[in-house]
Amino acid sequence: MIIGIVLYSISLIGLLVSFKKSKENTYVSLKKAWNTFQKLLPEILFIMLLVGVSLSVLTPELISKLLGQQSGFLGVIIAMIIGSLALIPSFVVFPLGETLLNNGAGLTQVAMFVAALMSVGLVSLPMERKMFGPMFAYARNGAALVMCILFTVIIWMVY
């Protein structure tokens, strides 16, 4: 909460400094920001809906069943798919990974799940395409998936 207050305070101070330097440029910037927000609002609401559904449907117990040590390579594939599709806030991902490990999920499967959750964003892909263009969005997600696979192979070899 304190970090949020600090970040909002810095933003407000920056806005006031900008306003003092040039009211006209500040108004133009705020108008552009508002227009961008309005364009992205449907995607943001959809993502928030999916986050709520995924947090209620994908319980740690269900994921542990799918990602147990006995699930092997299939469990890694399932972890990659679920991690790529699920939208869970980053501050929840690592405690969730620990919970999964404590409930019997395999380390390799959890490594893939956490890596995919943090880097691959198939649900947010439409918004990313709109903001950065399709070429960048597909390239970023593809590269993230390759890095997840490499990371998981390293964890599997070390573990």
PDB file of N, CA, C and O in Angstrom, residues 18-62:
ATOM      1  N   SER A  18       4.616  19.419 -14.664  1.00  0.00           N
ATOM      2  CA  SER A  18       4.284  19.563 -16.083  1.00  0.00           C
ATOM      3  C   SER A  18       3.275  20.688 -16.295  1.00  0.00           C
ATOM      4  O   SER A  18       3.411  21.492 -17.219  1.00  0.00           O
ATOM      5  N   PHE A  19       2.263  20.728 -15.438  1.00  0.00           N
ATOM      6  CA  PHE A  19       1.229  21.759 -15.535  1.00  0.00           C
ATOM      7  C   PHE A  19       1.837  23.158 -15.349  1.00  0.00           C
ATOM      8  O   PHE A  19       1.479  24.097 -16.048  1.00  0.00           O
ATOM      9  N   LYS A  20       2.774  23.250 -14.415  1.00  0.00           N
ATOM     10  CA  LYS A  20       3.412  24.550 -14.161  1.00  0.00           C
ATOM     11  C   LYS A  20       4.282  24.983 -15.343  1.00  0.00           C
ATOM     12  O   LYS A  20       4.325  26.159 -15.692  1.00  0.00           O
ATOM     13  N   LYS A  21       4.954  24.008 -15.989  1.00  0.00           N
ATOM     14  CA  LYS A  21       5.809  24.332 -17.134  1.00  0.00           C
ATOM     15  C   LYS A  21       4.992  24.728 -18.355  1.00  0.00           C
ATOM     16  O   LYS A  21       5.330  25.680 -19.046  1.00  0.00           O
ATOM     17  N   SER A  22       3.933  23.921 -18.637  1.00  0.00           N
ATOM     18  CA  SER A  22       3.131  24.203 -19.829  1.00  0.00           C
ATOM     19  C   SER A  22       1.738  23.618 -19.649  1.00  0.00           C
ATOM     20  O   SER A  22       1.543  22.410 -19.757  1.00  0.00           O
ATOM     21  N   LYS A  23       0.786  24.490 -19.373  1.00  0.00           N
ATOM     22  CA  LYS A  23      -0.593  24.042 -19.206  1.00  0.00           C
ATOM     23  C   LYS A  23      -1.105  23.386 -20.478  1.00  0.00           C
ATOM     24  O   LYS A  23      -1.764  22.350 -20.435  1.00  0.00           O
ATOM     25  N   GLU A  24      -0.791  23.989 -21.618  1.00  0.00           N
ATOM     26  CA  GLU A  24      -1.293  23.485 -22.898  1.00  0.00           C
ATOM     27  C   GLU A  24      -0.777  22.073 -23.192  1.00  0.00           C
ATOM     28  O   GLU A  24      -1.556  21.184 -23.535  1.00  0.00           O
ATOM     29  N   ASN A  25       0.530  21.861 -23.046  1.00  0.00           N
ATOM     30  CA  ASN A  25       1.101  20.527 -23.289  1.00  0.00           C
ATOM     31  C   ASN A  25       0.559  19.498 -22.301  1.00  0.00           C
ATOM     32  O   ASN A  25       0.355  18.335 -22.651  1.00  0.00           O
ATOM     33  N   THR A  26       0.346  19.907 -21.072  1.00  0.00           N
ATOM     34  CA  THR A  26      -0.199  18.994 -20.068  1.00  0.00           C
ATOM     35  C   THR A  26      -1.616  18.577 -20.441  1.00  0.00           C
ATOM     36  O   THR A  26      -1.959  17.395 -20.353  1.00  0.00           O
ATOM     37  N   TYR A  27      -2.435  19.535 -20.869  1.00  0.00           N
ATOM     38  CA  TYR A  27      -3.799  19.201 -21.292  1.00  0.00           C
ATOM     39  C   TYR A  27      -3.788  18.252 -22.494  1.00  0.00           C
ATOM     40  O   TYR A  27      -4.561  17.290 -22.552  1.00  0.00           O
ATOM     41  N   VAL A  28      -2.906  18.503 -23.454  1.00  0.00           N
ATOM     42  CA  VAL A  28      -2.802  17.636 -24.639  1.00  0.00           C
ATOM     43  C   VAL A  28      -2.397  16.217 -24.215  1.00  0.00           C
ATOM     44  O   VAL A  28      -2.967  15.223 -24.675  1.00  0.00           O
ATOM     45  N   SER A  29      -1.431  16.123 -23.318  1.00  0.00           N
ATOM     46  CA  SER A  29      -0.976  14.809 -22.834  1.00  0.00           C
ATOM     47  C   SER A  29      -2.079  14.076 -22.080  1.00  0.00           C
ATOM     48  O   SER A  29      -2.277  12.874 -22.265  1.00  0.00           O
ATOM     49  N   LEU A  30      -2.796  14.792 -21.220  1.00  0.00           N
ATOM     50  CA  LEU A  30      -3.889  14.171 -20.472  1.00  0.00           C
ATOM     51  C   LEU A  30      -5.005  13.710 -21.406  1.00  0.00           C
ATOM     52  O   LEU A  30      -5.592  12.645 -21.206  1.00  0.00           O
ATOM     53  N   LYS A  31      -5.278  14.490 -22.449  1.00  0.00           N
ATOM     54  CA  LYS A  31      -6.311  14.105 -23.408  1.00  0.00           C
ATOM     55  C   LYS A  31      -5.894  12.843 -24.166  1.00  0.00           C
ATOM     56  O   LYS A  31      -6.699  11.932 -24.364  1.00  0.00           O
ATOM     57  N   LYS A  32      -4.624  12.766 -24.576  1.00  0.00           N
ATOM     58  CA  LYS A  32      -4.122  11.571 -25.260  1.00  0.00           C
ATOM     59  C   LYS A  32      -4.204  10.345 -24.334  1.00  0.00           C
ATOM     60  O   LYS A  32      -4.590   9.263 -24.757  1.00  0.00           O
ATOM     61  N   ALA A  33      -3.816  10.539 -23.088  1.00  0.00           N
ATOM     62  CA  ALA A  33      -3.877   9.430 -22.122  1.00  0.00           C
ATOM     63  C   ALA A  33      -5.316   8.967 -21.928  1.00  0.00           C
ATOM     64  O   ALA A  33      -5.596   7.760 -21.872  1.00  0.00           O
ATOM     65  N   TRP A  34      -6.247   9.902 -21.840  1.00  0.00           N
ATOM     66  CA  TRP A  34      -7.658   9.560 -21.665  1.00  0.00           C
ATOM     67  C   TRP A  34      -8.187   8.796 -22.878  1.00  0.00           C
ATOM     68  O   TRP A  34      -8.904   7.807 -22.735  1.00  0.00           O
ATOM     69  N   ASN A  35      -7.826   9.241 -24.078  1.00  0.00           N
ATOM     70  CA  ASN A  35      -8.264   8.555 -25.298  1.00  0.00           C
ATOM     71  C   ASN A  35      -7.704   7.136 -25.375  1.00  0.00           C
ATOM     72  O   ASN A  35      -8.410   6.202 -25.763  1.00  0.00           O
ATOM     73  N   THR A  36      -6.442   6.970 -24.997  1.00  0.00           N
ATOM     74  CA  THR A  36      -5.839   5.634 -24.979  1.00  0.00           C
ATOM     75  C   THR A  36      -6.554   4.748 -23.958  1.00  0.00           C
ATOM     76  O   THR A  36      -6.848   3.583 -24.225  1.00  0.00           O
ATOM     77  N   PHE A  37      -6.834   5.295 -22.788  1.00  0.00           N
ATOM     78  CA  PHE A  37      -7.558   4.553 -21.757  1.00  0.00           C
ATOM     79  C   PHE A  37      -8.930   4.104 -22.267  1.00  0.00           C
ATOM     80  O   PHE A  37      -9.336   2.956 -22.068  1.00  0.00           O
ATOM     81  N   GLN A  38      -9.643   4.991 -22.951  1.00  0.00           N
ATOM     82  CA  GLN A  38     -10.966   4.640 -23.473  1.00  0.00           C
ATOM     83  C   GLN A  38     -10.878   3.527 -24.518  1.00  0.00           C
ATOM     84  O   GLN A  38     -11.745   2.661 -24.562  1.00  0.00           O
ATOM     85  N   LYS A  39      -9.841   3.557 -25.349  1.00  0.00           N
ATOM     86  CA  LYS A  39      -9.669   2.515 -26.362  1.00  0.00           C
ATOM     87  C   LYS A  39      -9.381   1.164 -25.728  1.00  0.00           C
ATOM     88  O   LYS A  39      -9.816   0.131 -26.218  1.00  0.00           O
ATOM     89  N   LEU A  40      -8.636   1.177 -24.633  1.00  0.00           N
ATOM     90  CA  LEU A  40      -8.230  -0.077 -23.989  1.00  0.00           C
ATOM     91  C   LEU A  40      -9.224  -0.581 -22.951  1.00  0.00           C
ATOM     92  O   LEU A  40      -9.114  -1.716 -22.492  1.00  0.00           O
ATOM     93  N   LEU A  41     -10.176   0.235 -22.566  1.00  0.00           N
ATOM     94  CA  LEU A  41     -11.099  -0.132 -21.488  1.00  0.00           C
ATOM     95  C   LEU A  41     -11.814  -1.465 -21.727  1.00  0.00           C
ATOM     96  O   LEU A  41     -11.865  -2.295 -20.811  1.00  0.00           O
ATOM     97  N   PRO A  42     -12.343  -1.749 -22.915  1.00  0.00           N
ATOM     98  CA  PRO A  42     -13.005  -3.053 -23.095  1.00  0.00           C
ATOM     99  C   PRO A  42     -12.062  -4.233 -22.844  1.00  0.00           C
ATOM    100  O   PRO A  42     -12.445  -5.204 -22.188  1.00  0.00           O
ATOM    101  N   GLU A  43     -10.828  -4.133 -23.341  1.00  0.00           N
ATOM    102  CA  GLU A  43      -9.867  -5.215 -23.121  1.00  0.00           C
ATOM    103  C   GLU A  43      -9.502  -5.339 -21.645  1.00  0.00           C
ATOM    104  O   GLU A  43      -9.375  -6.429 -21.117  1.00  0.00           O
ATOM    105  N   ILE A  44      -9.339  -4.193 -20.986  1.00  0.00           N
ATOM    106  CA  ILE A  44      -8.991  -4.213 -19.564  1.00  0.00           C
ATOM    107  C   ILE A  44     -10.106  -4.867 -18.753  1.00  0.00           C
ATOM    108  O   ILE A  44      -9.852  -5.698 -17.875  1.00  0.00           O
ATOM    109  N   LEU A  45     -11.347  -4.520 -19.046  1.00  0.00           N
ATOM    110  CA  LEU A  45     -12.478  -5.125 -18.331  1.00  0.00           C
ATOM    111  C   LEU A  45     -12.559  -6.613 -18.589  1.00  0.00           C
ATOM    112  O   LEU A  45     -12.828  -7.403 -17.677  1.00  0.00           O
ATOM    113  N   PHE A  46     -12.313  -7.033 -19.837  1.00  0.00           N
ATOM    114  CA  PHE A  46     -12.322  -8.452 -20.183  1.00  0.00           C
ATOM    115  C   PHE A  46     -11.225  -9.198 -19.422  1.00  0.00           C
ATOM    116  O   PHE A  46     -11.451 -10.279 -18.872  1.00  0.00           O
ATOM    117  N   ILE A  47     -10.037  -8.604 -19.360  1.00  0.00           N
ATOM    118  CA  ILE A  47      -8.931  -9.230 -18.636  1.00  0.00           C
ATOM    119  C   ILE A  47      -9.257  -9.332 -17.145  1.00  0.00           C
ATOM    120  O   ILE A  47      -9.003 -10.358 -16.511  1.00  0.00           O
ATOM    121  N   MET A  48      -9.856  -8.287 -16.585  1.00  0.00           N
ATOM    122  CA  MET A  48     -10.236  -8.331 -15.169  1.00  0.00           C
ATOM    123  C   MET A  48     -11.264  -9.438 -14.913  1.00  0.00           C
ATOM    124  O   MET A  48     -11.193 -10.131 -13.894  1.00  0.00           O
ATOM    125  N   LEU A  49     -12.194  -9.600 -15.828  1.00  0.00           N
ATOM    126  CA  LEU A  49     -13.170 -10.681 -15.722  1.00  0.00           C
ATOM    127  C   LEU A  49     -12.476 -12.040 -15.749  1.00  0.00           C
ATOM    128  O   LEU A  49     -12.760 -12.914 -14.924  1.00  0.00           O
ATOM    129  N   LEU A  50     -11.535 -12.213 -16.679  1.00  0.00           N
ATOM    130  CA  LEU A  50     -10.817 -13.484 -16.771  1.00  0.00           C
ATOM    131  C   LEU A  50      -9.948 -13.743 -15.550  1.00  0.00           C
ATOM    132  O   LEU A  50      -9.801 -14.892 -15.125  1.00  0.00           O
ATOM    133  N   VAL A  51      -9.369 -12.692 -14.978  1.00  0.00           N
ATOM    134  CA  VAL A  51      -8.582 -12.866 -13.755  1.00  0.00           C
ATOM    135  C   VAL A  51      -9.478 -13.392 -12.641  1.00  0.00           C
ATOM    136  O   VAL A  51      -9.131 -14.345 -11.941  1.00  0.00           O
ATOM    137  N   GLY A  52     -10.652 -12.798 -12.497  1.00  0.00           N
ATOM    138  CA  GLY A  52     -11.591 -13.251 -11.466  1.00  0.00           C
ATOM    139  C   GLY A  52     -12.015 -14.691 -11.667  1.00  0.00           C
ATOM    140  O   GLY A  52     -12.037 -15.490 -10.728  1.00  0.00           O
ATOM    141  N   VAL A  53     -12.336 -15.048 -12.893  1.00  0.00           N
ATOM    142  CA  VAL A  53     -12.752 -16.428 -13.195  1.00  0.00           C
ATOM    143  C   VAL A  53     -11.596 -17.389 -12.967  1.00  0.00           C
ATOM    144  O   VAL A  53     -11.768 -18.448 -12.353  1.00  0.00           O
ATOM    145  N   SER A  54     -10.398 -17.022 -13.448  1.00  0.00           N
ATOM    146  CA  SER A  54      -9.264 -17.941 -13.290  1.00  0.00           C
ATOM    147  C   SER A  54      -8.893 -18.135 -11.831  1.00  0.00           C
ATOM    148  O   SER A  54      -8.534 -19.239 -11.411  1.00  0.00           O
ATOM    149  N   LEU A  55      -8.990 -17.079 -11.024  1.00  0.00           N
ATOM    150  CA  LEU A  55      -8.672 -17.230  -9.601  1.00  0.00           C
ATOM    151  C   LEU A  55      -9.698 -18.093  -8.872  1.00  0.00           C
ATOM    152  O   LEU A  55      -9.381 -18.730  -7.884  1.00  0.00           O
ATOM    153  N   SER A  56     -10.932 -18.124  -9.364  1.00  0.00           N
ATOM    154  CA  SER A  56     -11.948 -18.939  -8.704  1.00  0.00           C
ATOM    155  C   SER A  56     -11.971 -20.370  -9.218  1.00  0.00           C
ATOM    156  O   SER A  56     -12.285 -21.292  -8.475  1.00  0.00           O
ATOM    157  N   VAL A  57     -11.636 -20.583 -10.481  1.00  0.00           N
ATOM    158  CA  VAL A  57     -11.698 -21.921 -11.074  1.00  0.00           C
ATOM    159  C   VAL A  57     -10.404 -22.688 -10.862  1.00  0.00           C
ATOM    160  O   VAL A  57     -10.418 -23.869 -10.524  1.00  0.00           O
ATOM    161  N   LEU A  58      -9.274 -22.023 -11.072  1.00  0.00           N
ATOM    162  CA  LEU A  58      -7.978 -22.693 -10.980  1.00  0.00           C
ATOM    163  C   LEU A  58      -7.454 -22.644  -9.549  1.00  0.00           C
ATOM    164  O   LEU A  58      -6.551 -21.887  -9.224  1.00  0.00           O
ATOM    165  N   THR A  59      -8.038 -23.471  -8.699  1.00  0.00           N
ATOM    166  CA  THR A  59      -7.610 -23.527  -7.304  1.00  0.00           C
ATOM    167  C   THR A  59      -6.272 -24.253  -7.200  1.00  0.00           C
ATOM    168  O   THR A  59      -5.922 -25.057  -8.066  1.00  0.00           O
ATOM    169  N   PRO A  60      -5.502 -23.987  -6.149  1.00  0.00           N
ATOM    170  CA  PRO A  60      -4.235 -24.704  -5.979  1.00  0.00           C
ATOM    171  C   PRO A  60      -4.399 -26.225  -5.953  1.00  0.00           C
ATOM    172  O   PRO A  60      -3.550 -26.943  -6.471  1.00  0.00           O
ATOM    173  N   GLU A  61      -5.492 -26.713  -5.386  1.00  0.00           N
ATOM    174  CA  GLU A  61      -5.710 -28.158  -5.320  1.00  0.00           C
ATOM    175  C   GLU A  61      -5.894 -28.752  -6.714  1.00  0.00           C
ATOM    176  O   GLU A  61      -5.336 -29.799  -7.031  1.00  0.00           O
ATOM    177  N   LEU A  62      -6.698 -28.092  -7.546  1.00  0.00           N
ATOM    178  CA  LEU A  62      -6.924 -28.575  -8.913  1.00  0.00           C
ATOM    179  C   LEU A  62      -5.632 -28.540  -9.714  1.00  0.00           C
ATOM    180  O   LEU A  62      -5.284 -29.501 -10.412  1.00  0.00           O
TER     181      LEU A  62
END
